[in-house]
Amino acid sequence: MGVLEKIAQIQDEMARTQKNKATEYHLGLLKGKLAKLRRELLEPQPGQGSGGGGQGFEIAKAGDARVSLIGFPSVGKSSFLSKVTNTKSEAANYEFTTLTSVGGLLHYNGAEIQIVDLPGIIKAAAQGKGRGRQVIAVGRTSDLILMVLDSTRGDEQRKILENELETMGIRLNKEKPNISLKIKSSGGVKMNSINPPVHLNEKIVSGLLKEYKIHNADVLIKDENVTIDDFIDIINESHVTYIKCLYVYNKIDVTSLEECDRLARQPNTVVMSCEIDLGIEDLKEEIWRQLGLIRLYTKRRGIAPNFNDPMVVRNNSSIQSVCDAIHRDMRNQFKFALVWGSSSKHSPQKCGLTHIVHDEDVVQIVTK
Ligand SMILES: Nc1nc2c(ncn2[C@@H]2O[C@H](COP(=O)(O)OP(=O)(O)OP(=O)(O)O)[C@@H](O)[C@H]2O)c(=O)[nH]1
Ligand SMILES: [Mg+2]
């Protein structure tokens, strides 16, 4: 029996099993089996190279962050790329216009944001239909996914895509579950928790670990609300990615005002029309906000900073990462930094390597 048949068989069994206290353990184990089979499915097959994006599909990372456009065919992904970057990706009114990934740079607030246009994906992409698996593999390498949706199609596309991404081990707008798993060589499975977990117990935890041939481990549950699925994700840690996602409903020029209003009220959602240029600027701003990038103006002693040419770093960056971004040897030459702006207590503040900078701070690095 192939992996796909095995998956179907387990899904059947899960559908047939009533959900109640008595079947909780059995259903939990089935979920664990399912996750393991899906993981097998995602592992590169012999002759397929190293997996990942597939031959000639993945493009090199560029700029300060990567944003991928994922969506069904003909929703307007290429239209968006052409609108916000200098790259032209062919857009047309037939499906599967784009057959490989195309990258472009969006210049915003002094940052270069790489936008990756991808072929449309369809239902059962995770099972290998169309270019789905390669598309999702690129999505996995992004700092943000823009799920581009057709606003005339209601919520149906979104549910299907969420399900495909979920199956491929991508968790959207979700933090990594607060569970620590330490695999050991002896001593059996021990579960500890800060507060008693609501959905997990030692029996299901060791049952699931056994499914993955782990017989000795320390499990610490730090959040009592974590679920069986969360624990399975922790066991499969290297196959699960947590990524931010913005839901972008395009083509609002052909949607009713009521529907447009309803869609726009959902969390993490933006509505736009590439055709009549509506909402594009708001979307750029939202992308910037979601990426959490910050601008720094570096200056030399006695010279004013160039406010037209910021340096872009990640949110919560320390002076140390600023040094590393300037030059790999900078850290060793570092004496102290002078910081002006909202992160400094007084202007300028003399800071060490651990100081966390804020958006639009001015930084002067003083070297030995
Ligand atoms: N009415 C309307 N049509 C649009 C809008 N944006 C794009 N389109 C049209 O939708 C069609 C598909 O656009 P593309 O940008 O090629 O779509 P895609 O998502 O890249 O499609 P694939 O590459 O096939 O996956 C084209 O005919 C566009 O002109 C919009 O905001 N409103
Ligand atoms: Mg396209």
Short mmCIF file of C-alpha atoms and ligand atoms in Angstrom, two decimals:
data_model
loop_
_atom_site.label_atom_id
_atom_site.label_comp_id
_atom_site.label_asym_id
_atom_site.label_seq_id
_atom_site.Cartn_x
_atom_site.Cartn_y
_atom_site.Cartn_z
CA MET A 1 0.00 0.00 0.00
CA GLY A 2 1.34 3.45 -0.92
CA VAL A 3 1.60 6.38 1.48
CA LEU A 4 -1.42 8.11 -0.07
CA GLU A 5 -3.61 5.02 0.44
CA LYS A 6 -2.41 4.70 4.03
CA ILE A 7 -3.30 8.34 4.64
CA ALA A 8 -6.75 7.83 3.13
CA GLN A 9 -7.28 4.76 5.31
CA ILE A 10 -6.44 6.65 8.51
CA GLN A 11 -8.59 9.60 7.49
CA ASP A 12 -11.46 7.14 6.91
CA GLU A 13 -10.97 5.58 10.30
CA MET A 14 -10.88 9.01 11.97
CA ALA A 15 -14.09 10.02 10.22
CA ARG A 16 -15.78 6.80 11.36
CA THR A 17 -14.69 7.14 15.00
CA GLN A 18 -17.01 9.10 17.25
CA LYS A 19 -15.31 11.86 19.18
CA ASN A 20 -15.68 11.36 22.93
CA LYS A 21 -13.66 10.83 26.10
CA ALA A 22 -13.32 7.09 25.44
CA THR A 23 -11.95 7.51 21.90
CA GLU A 24 -9.77 10.55 22.67
CA TYR A 25 -6.60 8.49 23.09
CA HIS A 26 -7.18 6.39 19.98
CA LEU A 27 -7.95 9.47 17.84
CA GLY A 28 -4.86 11.20 19.19
CA LEU A 29 -2.67 8.30 18.10
CA LEU A 30 -4.29 8.28 14.66
CA LYS A 31 -3.45 11.98 14.32
CA GLY A 32 0.15 11.15 15.19
CA LYS A 33 0.25 8.39 12.54
CA LEU A 34 -1.23 10.76 9.98
CA ALA A 35 1.37 13.45 10.67
CA LYS A 36 4.12 10.86 10.32
CA LEU A 37 2.83 9.67 6.94
CA ARG A 38 2.47 13.23 5.67
CA ARG A 39 6.03 13.88 6.69
CA GLU A 40 7.10 10.85 4.63
CA LEU A 41 5.20 12.27 1.69
CA LEU A 42 7.10 15.54 1.94
CA GLU A 43 10.50 13.91 2.13
CA PRO A 44 12.30 14.10 -1.23
CA GLN A 45 11.78 10.98 -3.33
CA PRO A 46 14.87 9.31 -4.81
CA GLY A 47 15.85 11.08 -8.04
CA GLN A 48 14.04 14.26 -7.06
CA GLY A 49 17.16 16.05 -5.93
CA SER A 50 17.28 17.63 -2.51
CA GLY A 51 13.55 18.39 -2.52
CA GLY A 52 12.90 21.99 -1.64
CA GLY A 53 11.84 24.09 -4.59
CA GLY A 54 12.69 21.58 -7.28
CA GLN A 55 14.99 22.09 -10.23
CA GLY A 56 15.18 25.68 -11.42
CA PHE A 57 12.14 26.64 -9.41
CA GLU A 58 13.53 28.31 -6.31
CA ILE A 59 14.95 31.80 -6.81
CA ALA A 60 17.74 33.37 -4.78
CA LYS A 61 16.81 35.42 -1.76
CA ALA A 62 17.30 39.15 -2.20
CA GLY A 63 16.52 42.29 -0.25
CA ASP A 64 15.72 42.69 3.44
CA ALA A 65 12.80 40.23 3.59
CA ARG A 66 10.81 37.84 1.42
CA VAL A 67 7.07 37.90 0.78
CA SER A 68 5.44 35.11 -1.27
CA LEU A 69 2.20 35.32 -3.22
CA ILE A 70 0.19 32.15 -2.84
CA GLY A 71 -3.23 31.66 -4.36
CA PHE A 72 -5.44 29.92 -6.88
CA PRO A 73 -4.86 30.56 -10.60
CA SER A 74 -6.08 33.88 -12.05
CA VAL A 75 -6.64 35.71 -8.76
CA GLY A 76 -4.21 38.49 -9.74
CA LYS A 77 -0.86 37.49 -8.19
CA SER A 78 1.18 38.48 -11.24
CA SER A 79 -0.85 41.67 -11.65
CA PHE A 80 0.13 42.62 -8.10
CA LEU A 81 3.83 41.87 -8.63
CA SER A 82 3.89 44.01 -11.78
CA LYS A 83 2.13 46.79 -9.93
CA VAL A 84 4.46 47.11 -6.94
CA THR A 85 7.83 46.12 -8.40
CA ASN A 86 9.75 46.83 -11.60
CA THR A 87 9.52 43.18 -12.57
CA LYS A 88 6.88 42.26 -15.09
CA SER A 89 5.29 38.90 -14.60
CA GLU A 90 2.90 37.93 -17.33
CA ALA A 91 -0.75 38.36 -16.35
CA ALA A 92 -3.55 36.94 -18.44
CA ASN A 93 -7.16 35.90 -18.19
CA TYR A 94 -6.42 32.20 -18.48
CA GLU A 95 -5.37 29.92 -15.62
CA PHE A 96 -1.76 28.89 -14.90
CA THR A 97 -0.23 31.85 -16.70
CA THR A 98 2.72 31.78 -14.33
CA LEU A 99 4.59 28.46 -14.46
CA THR A 100 7.63 29.15 -12.31
CA SER A 101 8.56 31.57 -9.53
CA VAL A 102 9.31 35.17 -10.46
CA GLY A 103 10.86 37.61 -8.02
CA GLY A 104 10.76 41.39 -7.87
CA LEU A 105 11.82 44.05 -5.38
CA LEU A 106 9.36 46.36 -3.68
CA HIS A 107 11.02 49.53 -2.41
CA TYR A 108 9.32 50.76 0.72
CA ASN A 109 10.54 53.00 3.55
CA GLY A 110 14.08 52.56 2.33
CA ALA A 111 13.82 48.76 2.48
CA GLU A 112 13.96 46.31 -0.39
CA ILE A 113 11.29 43.66 0.02
CA GLN A 114 11.47 40.67 -2.28
CA ILE A 115 8.05 39.75 -3.67
CA VAL A 116 7.86 36.23 -5.12
CA ASP A 117 5.13 35.54 -7.63
CA LEU A 118 4.25 31.85 -7.76
CA PRO A 119 2.17 29.64 -10.01
CA GLY A 120 -1.43 29.21 -8.94
CA ILE A 121 -2.08 26.28 -6.66
CA ILE A 122 -5.10 24.07 -6.58
CA LYS A 123 -6.81 21.68 -4.24
CA ALA A 124 -4.70 18.62 -3.27
CA ALA A 125 -1.50 20.55 -3.97
CA ALA A 126 0.02 18.92 -0.88
CA GLN A 127 -0.54 15.50 -2.46
CA GLY A 128 1.55 16.57 -5.42
CA LYS A 129 -1.11 17.97 -7.75
CA GLY A 130 0.18 20.69 -10.09
CA ARG A 131 3.19 22.63 -8.89
CA GLY A 132 1.69 22.80 -5.43
CA ARG A 133 4.47 21.21 -3.42
CA GLN A 134 7.16 23.38 -4.98
CA VAL A 135 5.04 26.48 -4.47
CA ILE A 136 4.52 25.65 -0.83
CA ALA A 137 8.23 24.89 -0.40
CA VAL A 138 9.04 28.44 -1.54
CA GLY A 139 6.29 29.78 0.72
CA ARG A 140 8.04 28.10 3.63
CA THR A 141 11.17 30.21 3.07
CA SER A 142 9.23 33.48 3.34
CA ASP A 143 8.95 36.00 6.14
CA LEU A 144 5.34 36.62 5.18
CA ILE A 145 2.82 34.86 2.97
CA LEU A 146 0.29 36.92 1.07
CA MET A 147 -2.62 34.61 0.40
CA VAL A 148 -4.13 36.23 -2.67
CA LEU A 149 -7.85 35.50 -3.02
CA ASP A 150 -10.60 36.34 -5.48
CA SER A 151 -13.11 38.49 -3.61
CA THR A 152 -15.93 37.31 -5.89
CA ARG A 153 -15.49 33.73 -4.62
CA GLY A 154 -16.34 34.21 -0.94
CA ASP A 155 -14.35 32.23 1.64
CA GLU A 156 -14.07 28.97 -0.25
CA GLN A 157 -10.57 29.47 -1.73
CA ARG A 158 -9.17 30.55 1.60
CA LYS A 159 -10.36 27.41 3.41
CA ILE A 160 -8.91 25.10 0.76
CA LEU A 161 -5.54 26.87 0.74
CA GLU A 162 -5.32 26.99 4.52
CA ASN A 163 -5.94 23.28 4.55
CA GLU A 164 -3.23 22.61 1.92
CA LEU A 165 -0.67 24.69 3.80
CA GLU A 166 -1.62 23.06 7.08
CA THR A 167 -1.10 19.60 5.56
CA MET A 168 2.34 20.69 4.36
CA GLY A 169 3.36 21.69 7.88
CA ILE A 170 2.90 25.45 7.52
CA ARG A 171 1.20 27.11 10.50
CA LEU A 172 -0.23 30.52 9.71
CA ASN A 173 -0.26 33.35 12.25
CA LYS A 174 0.48 30.95 15.05
CA GLU A 175 3.25 30.93 17.64
CA LYS A 176 5.29 27.80 18.22
CA PRO A 177 3.53 25.83 21.02
CA ASN A 178 5.08 26.31 24.43
CA ILE A 179 6.29 22.75 24.97
CA SER A 180 9.83 21.62 25.45
CA LEU A 181 10.81 18.11 24.31
CA LYS A 182 14.20 16.71 25.23
CA ILE A 183 14.98 13.31 23.77
CA LYS A 184 17.23 11.21 26.01
CA SER A 185 18.91 7.84 25.87
CA SER A 186 17.32 6.31 28.97
CA GLY A 187 14.87 6.93 31.80
CA GLY A 188 11.56 6.55 29.94
CA VAL A 189 9.11 9.31 29.14
CA LYS A 190 8.50 11.93 31.82
CA MET A 191 5.90 14.65 31.46
CA ASN A 192 5.92 17.76 33.62
CA SER A 193 3.81 20.86 33.43
CA ILE A 194 3.51 24.23 35.09
CA ASN A 195 -0.29 23.92 35.30
CA PRO A 196 -2.10 20.63 34.54
CA PRO A 197 -2.63 20.53 30.73
CA VAL A 198 -6.28 20.47 29.60
CA HIS A 199 -5.85 18.34 26.46
CA LEU A 200 -2.76 16.23 27.17
CA ASN A 201 -1.79 13.57 29.69
CA GLU A 202 1.19 11.29 30.20
CA LYS A 203 -0.52 8.37 28.45
CA ILE A 204 -1.19 10.17 25.17
CA VAL A 205 2.21 11.91 25.30
CA SER A 206 4.11 8.64 25.61
CA GLY A 207 1.78 6.93 23.10
CA LEU A 208 2.53 9.59 20.49
CA LEU A 209 6.26 9.53 21.19
CA LYS A 210 6.24 5.74 20.78
CA GLU A 211 4.66 6.23 17.34
CA TYR A 212 7.89 8.09 16.44
CA LYS A 213 10.06 5.46 18.15
CA ILE A 214 10.98 7.84 20.97
CA HIS A 215 11.04 5.89 24.25
CA ASN A 216 13.01 8.22 26.50
CA ALA A 217 12.28 11.91 26.77
CA ASP A 218 11.55 14.80 29.11
CA VAL A 219 8.44 16.74 28.14
CA LEU A 220 7.67 20.07 29.78
CA ILE A 221 4.29 21.64 29.04
CA LYS A 222 4.57 25.36 29.73
CA ASP A 223 1.10 26.33 28.51
CA GLU A 224 -1.85 24.31 29.83
CA ASN A 225 -3.94 24.95 26.69
CA VAL A 226 -1.68 23.20 24.17
CA THR A 227 -3.45 20.53 22.12
CA ILE A 228 -2.57 17.06 20.83
CA ASP A 229 -1.91 18.66 17.40
CA ASP A 230 0.50 21.12 19.03
CA PHE A 231 2.41 18.27 20.62
CA ILE A 232 2.57 16.37 17.29
CA ASP A 233 4.00 19.57 15.73
CA ILE A 234 6.70 19.67 18.39
CA ILE A 235 7.66 16.04 17.69
CA ASN A 236 7.86 16.92 13.96
CA GLU A 237 9.60 20.20 14.69
CA SER A 238 11.95 20.19 11.71
CA HIS A 239 9.02 19.78 9.31
CA VAL A 240 6.81 22.51 10.73
CA THR A 241 7.17 26.23 9.96
CA TYR A 242 5.35 29.09 11.67
CA ILE A 243 4.74 31.97 9.25
CA LYS A 244 2.73 35.16 9.28
CA CYS A 245 0.01 35.41 6.69
CA LEU A 246 -1.99 38.29 5.27
CA TYR A 247 -5.22 37.46 3.46
CA VAL A 248 -5.49 39.69 0.41
CA TYR A 249 -8.82 39.79 -1.42
CA ASN A 250 -8.29 41.17 -4.93
CA LYS A 251 -10.81 42.25 -7.61
CA ILE A 252 -13.01 44.30 -5.29
CA ASP A 253 -13.91 46.40 -8.35
CA VAL A 254 -16.25 43.56 -9.30
CA THR A 255 -17.55 42.73 -5.79
CA SER A 256 -20.51 44.27 -3.99
CA LEU A 257 -19.80 46.86 -1.35
CA GLU A 258 -21.42 44.68 1.34
CA GLU A 259 -19.25 41.66 0.51
CA CYS A 260 -16.16 43.84 0.37
CA ASP A 261 -16.99 45.25 3.79
CA ARG A 262 -17.57 41.76 5.23
CA LEU A 263 -14.23 40.45 3.91
CA ALA A 264 -12.27 43.49 5.07
CA ARG A 265 -13.48 42.99 8.65
CA GLN A 266 -11.82 39.58 9.01
CA PRO A 267 -8.56 39.51 10.98
CA ASN A 268 -5.26 39.88 9.06
CA THR A 269 -7.18 40.81 5.93
CA VAL A 270 -6.71 43.49 3.28
CA VAL A 271 -8.91 44.13 0.23
CA MET A 272 -7.64 45.58 -3.06
CA SER A 273 -8.11 45.95 -6.77
CA CYS A 274 -5.08 45.76 -9.03
CA GLU A 275 -7.32 46.73 -11.92
CA ILE A 276 -8.43 50.13 -10.60
CA ASP A 277 -5.51 50.65 -8.21
CA LEU A 278 -7.43 50.50 -4.96
CA GLY A 279 -5.94 49.54 -1.59
CA ILE A 280 -2.43 48.92 -2.96
CA GLU A 281 -0.77 51.58 -0.79
CA ASP A 282 -2.58 50.30 2.32
CA LEU A 283 -1.36 46.81 1.52
CA LYS A 284 2.26 47.97 1.20
CA GLU A 285 1.97 49.63 4.59
CA GLU A 286 0.46 46.49 6.11
CA ILE A 287 3.26 44.34 4.61
CA TRP A 288 5.77 46.68 6.22
CA ARG A 289 3.97 46.45 9.56
CA GLN A 290 3.73 42.65 9.46
CA LEU A 291 7.41 42.22 8.56
CA GLY A 292 8.34 44.27 11.60
CA LEU A 293 11.32 45.85 9.87
CA ILE A 294 12.89 48.96 11.34
CA ARG A 295 14.91 51.80 9.81
CA LEU A 296 18.12 53.05 11.34
CA TYR A 297 20.16 56.03 10.28
CA THR A 298 23.84 55.48 10.86
CA LYS A 299 26.15 58.42 11.25
CA ARG A 300 29.85 59.12 11.54
CA ARG A 301 31.30 61.43 14.13
CA GLY A 302 30.60 65.07 13.36
CA ILE A 303 28.62 64.27 10.21
CA ALA A 304 24.82 64.33 10.01
CA PRO A 305 23.15 61.04 9.03
CA ASN A 306 21.66 60.58 5.58
CA PHE A 307 17.93 60.36 6.27
CA ASN A 308 17.26 59.25 2.70
CA ASP A 309 19.24 56.06 3.04
CA PRO A 310 18.25 54.05 6.10
CA MET A 311 19.73 50.75 7.09
CA VAL A 312 16.99 48.14 7.52
CA VAL A 313 17.09 45.53 10.28
CA ARG A 314 14.60 43.19 11.95
CA ASN A 315 12.41 44.25 14.82
CA ASN A 316 14.02 43.73 18.24
CA SER A 317 17.53 43.95 16.81
CA SER A 318 20.38 44.75 19.16
CA ILE A 319 23.39 46.96 18.50
CA GLN A 320 25.26 43.69 18.04
CA SER A 321 23.15 42.70 15.02
CA VAL A 322 23.53 46.24 13.69
CA CYS A 323 27.33 45.80 13.89
CA ASP A 324 27.09 42.41 12.17
CA ALA A 325 25.00 43.91 9.39
CA ILE A 326 27.57 46.64 8.78
CA HIS A 327 30.65 44.44 8.71
CA ARG A 328 31.45 41.00 10.05
CA ASP A 329 34.48 42.32 11.89
CA MET A 330 32.71 45.34 13.40
CA ARG A 331 31.81 43.51 16.59
CA ASN A 332 35.48 43.00 17.46
CA GLN A 333 36.31 46.66 16.85
CA PHE A 334 33.32 47.85 18.87
CA LYS A 335 33.86 50.24 21.81
CA PHE A 336 30.37 51.68 22.35
CA ALA A 337 27.44 53.08 20.40
CA LEU A 338 25.73 56.46 20.61
CA VAL A 339 22.00 56.25 20.06
CA TRP A 340 19.51 59.05 19.43
CA GLY A 341 15.78 58.28 19.20
CA SER A 342 12.94 56.51 20.97
CA SER A 343 15.09 53.64 22.29
CA SER A 344 17.47 55.99 24.13
CA LYS A 345 16.83 57.38 27.61
CA HIS A 346 18.62 60.62 26.77
CA SER A 347 20.09 61.89 23.51
CA PRO A 348 22.52 60.53 22.75
CA GLN A 349 22.69 57.50 25.04
CA LYS A 350 25.96 55.60 25.29
CA CYS A 351 25.04 51.92 24.72
CA GLY A 352 26.61 48.47 24.64
CA LEU A 353 26.06 45.55 22.25
CA THR A 354 22.86 44.35 23.93
CA HIS A 355 20.92 47.60 23.54
CA ILE A 356 17.72 47.10 21.48
CA VAL A 357 17.15 49.73 18.80
CA HIS A 358 13.82 51.22 17.67
CA ASP A 359 12.46 52.33 14.30
CA GLU A 360 14.12 55.55 13.06
CA ASP A 361 16.87 55.64 15.69
CA VAL A 362 20.13 57.33 14.75
CA VAL A 363 23.17 55.18 15.59
CA GLN A 364 26.85 56.03 15.72
CA ILE A 365 29.24 53.14 16.34
CA VAL A 366 32.47 54.10 18.06
CA THR A 367 35.29 51.65 17.40
CA LYS A 368 38.56 50.97 19.20
N1 LIG B 1 -11.61 42.80 -12.38
C1 LIG B 1 -10.33 42.63 -12.00
N2 LIG B 1 -9.52 41.80 -12.70
C2 LIG B 1 -8.25 41.65 -12.30
C3 LIG B 1 -7.75 42.31 -11.13
N3 LIG B 1 -6.45 41.96 -10.98
C4 LIG B 1 -6.16 41.10 -11.97
N4 LIG B 1 -7.24 40.92 -12.77
C5 LIG B 1 -7.34 40.08 -14.00
O1 LIG B 1 -7.34 38.70 -13.63
C6 LIG B 1 -6.67 37.91 -14.61
C7 LIG B 1 -5.60 37.04 -13.97
O2 LIG B 1 -4.57 37.87 -13.45
P1 LIG B 1 -3.09 37.32 -13.16
O3 LIG B 1 -2.37 38.43 -12.51
O4 LIG B 1 -2.53 36.69 -14.38
O5 LIG B 1 -3.43 36.15 -12.12
P2 LIG B 1 -2.44 35.09 -11.44
O6 LIG B 1 -2.93 34.92 -10.06
O7 LIG B 1 -1.03 35.52 -11.59
O8 LIG B 1 -2.74 33.79 -12.29
P3 LIG B 1 -1.79 32.46 -12.54
O9 LIG B 1 -0.43 32.93 -12.93
O10 LIG B 1 -2.51 31.75 -13.62
O11 LIG B 1 -1.80 31.70 -11.26
C8 LIG B 1 -6.11 38.91 -15.64
O12 LIG B 1 -6.98 38.94 -16.75
C9 LIG B 1 -6.13 40.24 -14.90
O13 LIG B 1 -6.28 41.33 -15.77
C10 LIG B 1 -8.63 43.19 -10.42
O14 LIG B 1 -8.30 43.82 -9.40
N5 LIG B 1 -9.90 43.28 -10.88
MG MG B 2 0.56 34.58 -12.44
#
